[in-house]
Coordinates of C-alpha atoms in Angstrom, one line a residue:
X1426 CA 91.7 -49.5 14.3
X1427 CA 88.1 -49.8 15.4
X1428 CA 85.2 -50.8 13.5
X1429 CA 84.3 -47.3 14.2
X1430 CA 87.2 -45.9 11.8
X1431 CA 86.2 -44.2 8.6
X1432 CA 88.0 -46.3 5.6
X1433 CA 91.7 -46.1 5.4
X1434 CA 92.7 -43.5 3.6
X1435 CA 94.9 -44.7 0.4
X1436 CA 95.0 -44.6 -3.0
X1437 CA 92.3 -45.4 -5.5
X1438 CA 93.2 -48.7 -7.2
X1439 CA 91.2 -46.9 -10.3
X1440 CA 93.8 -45.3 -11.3
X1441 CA 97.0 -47.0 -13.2
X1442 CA 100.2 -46.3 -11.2
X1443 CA 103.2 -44.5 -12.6
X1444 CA 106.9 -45.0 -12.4
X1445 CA 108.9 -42.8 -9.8
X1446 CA 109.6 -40.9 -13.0
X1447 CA 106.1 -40.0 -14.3
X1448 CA 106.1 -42.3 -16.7
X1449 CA 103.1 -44.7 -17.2
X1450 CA 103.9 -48.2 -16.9
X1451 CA 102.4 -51.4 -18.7
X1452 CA 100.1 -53.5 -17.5
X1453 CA 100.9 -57.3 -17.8
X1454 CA 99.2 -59.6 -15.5
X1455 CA 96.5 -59.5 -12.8
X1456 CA 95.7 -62.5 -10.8
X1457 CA 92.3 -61.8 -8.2
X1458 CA 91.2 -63.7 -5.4
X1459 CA 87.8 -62.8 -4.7
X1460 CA 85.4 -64.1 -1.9
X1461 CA 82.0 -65.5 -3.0
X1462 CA 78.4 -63.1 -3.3
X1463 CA 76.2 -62.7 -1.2
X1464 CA 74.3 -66.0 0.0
X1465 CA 71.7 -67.2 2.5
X1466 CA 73.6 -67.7 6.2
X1467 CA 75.5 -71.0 7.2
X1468 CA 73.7 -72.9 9.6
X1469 CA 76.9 -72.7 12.2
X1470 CA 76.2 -68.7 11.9
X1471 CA 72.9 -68.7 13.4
X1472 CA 73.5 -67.9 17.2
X1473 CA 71.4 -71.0 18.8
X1474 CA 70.1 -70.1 22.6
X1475 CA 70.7 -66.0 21.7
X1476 CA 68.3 -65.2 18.6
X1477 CA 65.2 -63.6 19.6
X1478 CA 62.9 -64.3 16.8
X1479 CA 62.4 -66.3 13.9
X1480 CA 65.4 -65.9 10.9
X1481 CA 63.9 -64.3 8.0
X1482 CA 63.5 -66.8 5.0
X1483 CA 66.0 -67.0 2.2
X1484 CA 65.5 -67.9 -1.7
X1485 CA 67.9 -70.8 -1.2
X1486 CA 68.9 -73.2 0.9
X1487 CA 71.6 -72.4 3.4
X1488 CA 74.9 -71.6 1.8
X1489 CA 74.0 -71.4 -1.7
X1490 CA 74.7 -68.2 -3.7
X1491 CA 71.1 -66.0 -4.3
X1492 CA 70.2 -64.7 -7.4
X1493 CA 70.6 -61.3 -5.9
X1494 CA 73.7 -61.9 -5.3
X1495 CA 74.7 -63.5 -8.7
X1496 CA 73.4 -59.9 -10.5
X1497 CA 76.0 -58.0 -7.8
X1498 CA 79.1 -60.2 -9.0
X1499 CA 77.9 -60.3 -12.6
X1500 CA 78.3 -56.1 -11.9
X1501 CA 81.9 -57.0 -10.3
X1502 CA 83.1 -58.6 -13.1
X1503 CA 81.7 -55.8 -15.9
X1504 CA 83.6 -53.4 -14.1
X1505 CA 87.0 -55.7 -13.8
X1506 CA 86.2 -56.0 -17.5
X1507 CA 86.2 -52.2 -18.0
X1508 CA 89.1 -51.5 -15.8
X1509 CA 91.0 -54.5 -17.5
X1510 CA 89.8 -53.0 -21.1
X1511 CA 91.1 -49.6 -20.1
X1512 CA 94.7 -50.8 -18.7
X1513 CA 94.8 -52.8 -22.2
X1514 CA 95.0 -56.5 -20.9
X1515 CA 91.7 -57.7 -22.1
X1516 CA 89.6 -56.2 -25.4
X1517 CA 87.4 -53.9 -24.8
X1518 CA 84.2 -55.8 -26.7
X1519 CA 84.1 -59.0 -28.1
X1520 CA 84.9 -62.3 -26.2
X1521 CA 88.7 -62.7 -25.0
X1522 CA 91.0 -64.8 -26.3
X1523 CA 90.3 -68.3 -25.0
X1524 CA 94.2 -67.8 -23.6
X1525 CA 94.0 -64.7 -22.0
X1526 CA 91.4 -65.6 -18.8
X1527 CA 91.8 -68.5 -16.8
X1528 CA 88.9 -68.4 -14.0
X1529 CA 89.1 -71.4 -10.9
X1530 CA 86.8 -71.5 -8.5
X1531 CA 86.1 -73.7 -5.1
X1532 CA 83.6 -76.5 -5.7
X1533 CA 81.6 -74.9 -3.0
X1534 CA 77.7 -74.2 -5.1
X1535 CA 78.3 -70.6 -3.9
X1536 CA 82.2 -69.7 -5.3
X1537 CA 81.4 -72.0 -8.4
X1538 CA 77.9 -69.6 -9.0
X1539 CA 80.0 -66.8 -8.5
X1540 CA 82.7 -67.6 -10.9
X1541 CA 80.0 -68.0 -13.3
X1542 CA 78.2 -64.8 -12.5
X1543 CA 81.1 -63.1 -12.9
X1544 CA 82.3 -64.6 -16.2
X1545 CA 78.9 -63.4 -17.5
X1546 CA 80.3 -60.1 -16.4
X1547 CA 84.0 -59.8 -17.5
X1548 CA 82.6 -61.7 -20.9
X1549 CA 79.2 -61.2 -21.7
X1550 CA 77.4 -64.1 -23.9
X1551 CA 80.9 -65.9 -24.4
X1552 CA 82.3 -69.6 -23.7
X1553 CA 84.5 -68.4 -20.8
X1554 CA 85.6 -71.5 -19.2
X1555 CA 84.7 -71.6 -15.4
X1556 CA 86.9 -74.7 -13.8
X1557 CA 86.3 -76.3 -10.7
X1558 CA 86.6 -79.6 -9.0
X1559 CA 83.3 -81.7 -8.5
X1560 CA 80.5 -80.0 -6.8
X1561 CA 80.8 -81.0 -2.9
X1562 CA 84.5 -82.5 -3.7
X1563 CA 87.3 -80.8 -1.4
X1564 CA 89.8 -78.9 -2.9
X1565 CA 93.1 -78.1 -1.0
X1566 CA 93.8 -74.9 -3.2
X1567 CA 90.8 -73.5 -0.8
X1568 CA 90.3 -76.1 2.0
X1569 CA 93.9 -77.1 2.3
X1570 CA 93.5 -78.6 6.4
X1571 CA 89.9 -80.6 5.0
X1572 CA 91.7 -81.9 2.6
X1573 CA 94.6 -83.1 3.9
X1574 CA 97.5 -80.5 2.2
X1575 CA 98.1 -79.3 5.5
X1576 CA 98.1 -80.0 9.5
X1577 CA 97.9 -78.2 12.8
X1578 CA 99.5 -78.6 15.9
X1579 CA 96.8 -77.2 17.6
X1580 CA 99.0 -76.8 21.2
X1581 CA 102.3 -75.2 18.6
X1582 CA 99.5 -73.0 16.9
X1583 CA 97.8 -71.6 20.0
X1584 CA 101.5 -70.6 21.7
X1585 CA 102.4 -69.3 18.2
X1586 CA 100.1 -67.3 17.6
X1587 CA 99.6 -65.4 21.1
X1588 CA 101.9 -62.3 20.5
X1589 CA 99.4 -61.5 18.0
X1590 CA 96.2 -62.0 19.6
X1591 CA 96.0 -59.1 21.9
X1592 CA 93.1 -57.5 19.6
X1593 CA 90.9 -60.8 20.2
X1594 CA 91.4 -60.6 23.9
X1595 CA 90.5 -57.2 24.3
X1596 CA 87.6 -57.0 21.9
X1597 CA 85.4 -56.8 25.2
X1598 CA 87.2 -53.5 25.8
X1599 CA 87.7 -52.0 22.7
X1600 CA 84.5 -53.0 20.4
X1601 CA 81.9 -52.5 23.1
X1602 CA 79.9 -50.9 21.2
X1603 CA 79.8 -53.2 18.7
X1604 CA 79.4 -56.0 21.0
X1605 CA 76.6 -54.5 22.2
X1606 CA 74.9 -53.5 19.1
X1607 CA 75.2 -57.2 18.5
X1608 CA 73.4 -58.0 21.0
X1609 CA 70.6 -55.4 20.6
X1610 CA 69.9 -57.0 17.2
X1611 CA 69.7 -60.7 18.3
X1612 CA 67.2 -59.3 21.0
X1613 CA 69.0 -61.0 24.2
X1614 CA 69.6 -58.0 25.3
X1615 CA 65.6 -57.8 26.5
X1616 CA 65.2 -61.5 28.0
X1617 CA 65.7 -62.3 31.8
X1618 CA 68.4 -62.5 32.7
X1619 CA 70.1 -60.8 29.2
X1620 CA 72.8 -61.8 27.5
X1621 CA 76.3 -60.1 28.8
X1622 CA 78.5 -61.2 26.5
X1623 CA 80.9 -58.5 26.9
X1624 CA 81.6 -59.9 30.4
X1625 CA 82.7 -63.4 29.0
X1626 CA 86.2 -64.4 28.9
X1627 CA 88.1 -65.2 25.8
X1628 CA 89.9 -68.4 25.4
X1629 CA 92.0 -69.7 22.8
X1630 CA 92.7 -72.6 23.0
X1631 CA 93.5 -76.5 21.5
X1632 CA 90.5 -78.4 19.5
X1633 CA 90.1 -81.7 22.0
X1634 CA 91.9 -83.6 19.1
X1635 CA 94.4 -81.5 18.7
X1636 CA 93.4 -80.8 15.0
X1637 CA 92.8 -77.2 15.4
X1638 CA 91.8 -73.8 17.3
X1639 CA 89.2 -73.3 19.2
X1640 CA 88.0 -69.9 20.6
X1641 CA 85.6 -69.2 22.8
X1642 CA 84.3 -65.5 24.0
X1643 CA 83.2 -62.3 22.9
X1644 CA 84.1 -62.3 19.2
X1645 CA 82.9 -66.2 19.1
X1646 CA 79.4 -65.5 19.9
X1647 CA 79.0 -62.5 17.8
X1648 CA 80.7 -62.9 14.7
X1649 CA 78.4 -65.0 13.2
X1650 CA 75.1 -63.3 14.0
X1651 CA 76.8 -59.7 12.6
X1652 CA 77.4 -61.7 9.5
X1653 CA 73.9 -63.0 9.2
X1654 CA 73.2 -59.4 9.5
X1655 CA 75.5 -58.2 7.1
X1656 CA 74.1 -60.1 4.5
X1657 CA 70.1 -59.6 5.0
X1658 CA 70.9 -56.1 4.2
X1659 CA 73.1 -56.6 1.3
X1660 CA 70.3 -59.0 0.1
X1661 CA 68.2 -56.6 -0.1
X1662 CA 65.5 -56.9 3.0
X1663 CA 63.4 -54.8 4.3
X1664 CA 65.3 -52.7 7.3
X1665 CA 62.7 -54.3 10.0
X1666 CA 63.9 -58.0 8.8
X1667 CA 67.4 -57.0 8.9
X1668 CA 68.0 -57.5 12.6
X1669 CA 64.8 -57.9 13.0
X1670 CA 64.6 -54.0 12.6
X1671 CA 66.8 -53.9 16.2
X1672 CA 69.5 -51.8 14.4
X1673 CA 67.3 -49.6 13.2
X1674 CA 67.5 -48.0 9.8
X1675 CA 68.5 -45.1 6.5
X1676 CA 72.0 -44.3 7.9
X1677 CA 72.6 -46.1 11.8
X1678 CA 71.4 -48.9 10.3
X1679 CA 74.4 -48.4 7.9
X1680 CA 76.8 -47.5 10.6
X1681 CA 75.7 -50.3 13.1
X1682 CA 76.2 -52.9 10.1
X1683 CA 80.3 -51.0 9.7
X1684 CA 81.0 -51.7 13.5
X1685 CA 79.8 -55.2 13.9
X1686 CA 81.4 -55.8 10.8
X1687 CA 84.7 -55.8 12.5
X1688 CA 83.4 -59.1 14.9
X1689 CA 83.5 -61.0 11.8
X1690 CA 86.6 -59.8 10.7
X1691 CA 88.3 -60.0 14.0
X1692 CA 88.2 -64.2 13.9
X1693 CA 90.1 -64.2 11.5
X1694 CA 93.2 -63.2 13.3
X1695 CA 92.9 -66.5 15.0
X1696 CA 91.9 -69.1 12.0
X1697 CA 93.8 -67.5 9.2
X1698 CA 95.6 -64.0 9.0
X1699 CA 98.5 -64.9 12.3
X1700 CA 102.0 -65.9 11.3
X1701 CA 101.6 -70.1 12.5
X1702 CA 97.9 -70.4 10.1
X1703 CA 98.3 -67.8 7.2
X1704 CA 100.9 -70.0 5.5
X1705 CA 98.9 -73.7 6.2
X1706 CA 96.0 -72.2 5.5
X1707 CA 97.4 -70.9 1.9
X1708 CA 99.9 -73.8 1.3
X1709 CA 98.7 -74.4 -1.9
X1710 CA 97.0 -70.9 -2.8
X1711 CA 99.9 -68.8 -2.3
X1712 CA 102.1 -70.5 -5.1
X1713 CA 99.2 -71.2 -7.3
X1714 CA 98.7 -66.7 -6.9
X1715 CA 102.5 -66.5 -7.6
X1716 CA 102.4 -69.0 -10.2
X1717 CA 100.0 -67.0 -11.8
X1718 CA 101.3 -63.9 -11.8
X1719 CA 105.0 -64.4 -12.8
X1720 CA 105.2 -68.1 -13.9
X1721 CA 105.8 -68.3 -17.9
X1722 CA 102.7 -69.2 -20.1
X1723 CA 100.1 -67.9 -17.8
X1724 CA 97.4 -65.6 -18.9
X1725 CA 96.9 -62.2 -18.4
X1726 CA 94.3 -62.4 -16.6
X1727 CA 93.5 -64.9 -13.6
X1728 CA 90.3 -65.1 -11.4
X1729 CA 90.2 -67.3 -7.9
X1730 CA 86.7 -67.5 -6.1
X1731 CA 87.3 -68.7 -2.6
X1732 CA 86.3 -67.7 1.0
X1733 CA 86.7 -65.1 3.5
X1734 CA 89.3 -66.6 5.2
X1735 CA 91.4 -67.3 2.0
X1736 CA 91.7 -63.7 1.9
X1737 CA 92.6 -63.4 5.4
X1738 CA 94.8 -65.8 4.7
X1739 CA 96.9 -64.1 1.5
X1740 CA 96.4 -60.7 3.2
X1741 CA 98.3 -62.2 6.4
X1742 CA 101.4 -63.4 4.4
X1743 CA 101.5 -59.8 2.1
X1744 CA 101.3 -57.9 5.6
X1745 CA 98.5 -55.9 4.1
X1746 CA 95.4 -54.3 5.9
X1747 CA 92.3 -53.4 4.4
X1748 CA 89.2 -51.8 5.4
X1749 CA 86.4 -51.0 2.9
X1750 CA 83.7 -48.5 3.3
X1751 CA 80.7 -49.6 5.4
X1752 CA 82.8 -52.6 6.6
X1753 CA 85.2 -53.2 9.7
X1754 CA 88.8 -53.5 9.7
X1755 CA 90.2 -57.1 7.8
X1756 CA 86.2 -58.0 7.0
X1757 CA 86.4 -59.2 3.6
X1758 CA 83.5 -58.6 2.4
X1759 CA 81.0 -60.7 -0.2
X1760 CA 82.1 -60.5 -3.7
X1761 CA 85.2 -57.9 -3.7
X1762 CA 88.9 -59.5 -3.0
X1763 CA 92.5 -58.6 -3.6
X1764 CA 93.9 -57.6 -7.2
X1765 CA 97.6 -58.1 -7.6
X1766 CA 99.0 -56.1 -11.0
X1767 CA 102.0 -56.8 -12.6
X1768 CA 103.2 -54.1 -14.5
X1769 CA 106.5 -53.3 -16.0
X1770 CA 108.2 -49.9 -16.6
X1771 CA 110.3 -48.6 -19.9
X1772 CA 113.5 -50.3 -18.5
X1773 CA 111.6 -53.4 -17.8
X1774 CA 111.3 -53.7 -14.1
X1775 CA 108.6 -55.9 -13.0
X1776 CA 106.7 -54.3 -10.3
X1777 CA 103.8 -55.4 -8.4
X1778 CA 100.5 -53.0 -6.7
X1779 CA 98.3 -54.9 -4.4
X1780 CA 94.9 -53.7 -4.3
X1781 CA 91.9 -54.5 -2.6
X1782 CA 88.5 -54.1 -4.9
X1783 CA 84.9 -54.0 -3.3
X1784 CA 81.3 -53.0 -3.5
X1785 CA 80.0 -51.2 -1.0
X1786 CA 77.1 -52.2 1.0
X1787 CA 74.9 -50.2 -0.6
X1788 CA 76.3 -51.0 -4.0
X1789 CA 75.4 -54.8 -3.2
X1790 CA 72.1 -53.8 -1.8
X1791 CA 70.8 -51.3 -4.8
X1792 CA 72.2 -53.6 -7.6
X1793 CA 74.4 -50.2 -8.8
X1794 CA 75.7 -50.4 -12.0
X1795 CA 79.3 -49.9 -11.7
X1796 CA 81.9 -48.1 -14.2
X1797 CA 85.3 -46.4 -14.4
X1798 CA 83.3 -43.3 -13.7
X1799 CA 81.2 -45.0 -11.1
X1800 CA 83.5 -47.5 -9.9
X1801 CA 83.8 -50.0 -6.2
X1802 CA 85.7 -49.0 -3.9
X1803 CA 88.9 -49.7 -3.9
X1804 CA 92.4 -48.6 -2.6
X1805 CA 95.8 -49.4 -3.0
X1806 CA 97.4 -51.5 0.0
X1807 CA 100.8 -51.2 0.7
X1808 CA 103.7 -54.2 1.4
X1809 CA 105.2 -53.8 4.5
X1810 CA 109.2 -52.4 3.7
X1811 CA 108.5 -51.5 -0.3
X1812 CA 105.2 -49.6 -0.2
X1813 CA 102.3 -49.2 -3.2
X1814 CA 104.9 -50.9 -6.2
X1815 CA 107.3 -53.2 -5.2
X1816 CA 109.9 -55.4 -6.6
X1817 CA 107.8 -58.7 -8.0
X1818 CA 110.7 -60.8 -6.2
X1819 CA 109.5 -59.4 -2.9
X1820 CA 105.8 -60.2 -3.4
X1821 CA 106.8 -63.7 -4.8
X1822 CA 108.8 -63.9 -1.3
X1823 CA 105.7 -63.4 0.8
X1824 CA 103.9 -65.5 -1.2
X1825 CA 106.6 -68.6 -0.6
X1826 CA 105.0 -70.5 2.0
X1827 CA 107.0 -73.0 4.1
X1828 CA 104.7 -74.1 6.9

């Protein structure tokens, strides 16, 4: 699919499933893993040597969540609190139960924010517990290969992995456009000689100590830059500060933003969605998720705040695609993630829906108050060989991990 693509059509998560009978089922669980909000750009993502221009100032320092982007999640999680209310896991006023929301977050300042922001959402004015490790501590549930839970062969991973890398290699073919929409906004496109990055080659290939994947090319060189751009429009700026006002504005700037969205998405394939690196990179999220969702004495309701490529990561081993409006294909985007549901029909089957729950990029940017009437987008993704409700045995399958 090209970043190009409208949003996939499927169905809206909104509504509670229904047995192959018509009958309604009963919600029991729901386990989210949600990326962070919107924060300033990482200081790898700046494009050193391309970047025309000054980067527009931030309110905080590189990294960190923003306040704007603290109000968006706080929306998130009023909505999950509404959906949750109406599907009759959680009350639908008044503080939950101390055992019915467990919420654990990366120790990163931006998912531990977030899990706040959101609490404040899903529980307003209550004690909802928010755990996390220490501040700036590694923890493998997110950073399993920089904390040691897992390894890469870097020479096994890169001949692993190269059935499914045809997208990455032909990204100079196929996303042109975007490529070069890219460039327009970092302005080398303008200096002598400029910048043809369509023209460079793409390699995949070991890191020089054989610790992990490097790639060079194309989608390398623009996948940070379209995320810096990304996020100056979801923080609100001005259109002339978003890409330095290169993408114009009103609605190409809206549709330039959707096709280099899919750049950032696209590196994923390589660090974290592909058969050898989804199941290292989620060796310990995957049966934590599972855990979660089917293991006795859990709560109903479980939150994760993690990363991008965590996402990539689960959505890799489930098989699942997603694409949310005003993003590219497999771009997670800031503060939206997947929602598994357990629910259980009159016989008592177990069944799982996977769902994929986002704001929109103008939802983010306007600060819209969401609602079951007004809600994120969101659609229903469906497992590979079971489709929108499956068995929870299968979806505890994928989520088995044996690196």
């Amino acid at each position: 699919m090209l970043a190009t693509a409208p949003a996939q059509a499927a169905p809206d998560a909104t509504v509670a499933p229904r047995a192959a009978n018509g009958q309604p089922l009963t919600l029991e669980r729901v386990v989210m893993l949600v990326r962070h909000g919107v924060r300033a750009p990482l200081d790898t993502e700046a494009a050193p040597g391309l970047a025309q221009g000054p980067w527009p100032s931030w309110p905080v320092a590189p990294s960190h969540l923003t306040p704007h982007g603290a109000a968006a999640a706080t929306l998130m999680g009023a909505y999950q609190r509404q959906w949750l209310a109406a599907n009759g896991l959680l009350p639908a006023q008044g503080c939950p139960a101390a055992s019915q929301v467990a919420i654990w977050t990366n120790s990163a300042e931006r998912t531990i924010r977030t899990g706040e922001a959101m609490a404040q959402g899903l529980a307003p004015n209550c004690p909802l517990p928010v755990g996390h490790r220490p501040p700036g501590t590694l923890d493998p549930l997110f950073d399993p290969f920089e904390a040691g839970a897992a390894t890469v062969d870097a020479a096994a991973a890169v001949k692993a992995m190269e059935p499914e890398m045809d997208n990455v290699r032909n990204a100079s073919t196929y996303l042109v456009p975007a490529i070069a929409l890219t460039i327009r906004g970092l302005g080398c496109d303008k200096t002598l000689p400029a910048c043809d990055l369509v023209q460079e080659r793409t390699v995949i290939s070991p890191s020089a100590d054989n610790r992990g994947v490097d790639l060079r090319g194309p989608v390398a060189q623009t996948a940070g830059a379209a995320q810096i751009f990304i996020l100056e429009y979801l923080e609100g700026m001005a259109p002339d500060q978003v890409a330095w006002g290169r993408l114009g504005a009103g609605p190409g700037l809206s549709d330039a933003l959707a096709q280099i969205s899919r750049l950032h998405g696209l590196q994923f394939d390589v660090f974290a969605r592909n058969a050898y690196m989804a199941p290292r990179k989620a060796v310990a999220l995957a049966p934590r998720m599972a855990e979660a969702l089917t293991g006795a004495g859990q709560p109903p309701v479980t939150l994760l705040v993690g990363h991008d490529d965590n996402i990539a990561a689960i959505a890799g081993l489930l098989g699942v695609h997603f694409q949310v409006q005003g993003y590219g294909e497999d771009d997670p985007p800031v503060g939206g993630g997947l929602r598994l549901e357990l629910w259980r029909d009159a016989a008592g089957q177990a069944l799982v829906r996977v769902a994929y729950v986002a704001q929109t990029p103008d939802q983010v940017r306007n600060l819209a108050p969401l609602s079951l009437a007004s809600p994120p987008w969101s659609a229903v993704l469906p497992l590979p060989g079971c489709g929108t409700l499956c068995p929870v045995k299968t979806v505890a399958d994928k989520l088995s991990v044996a690196p």
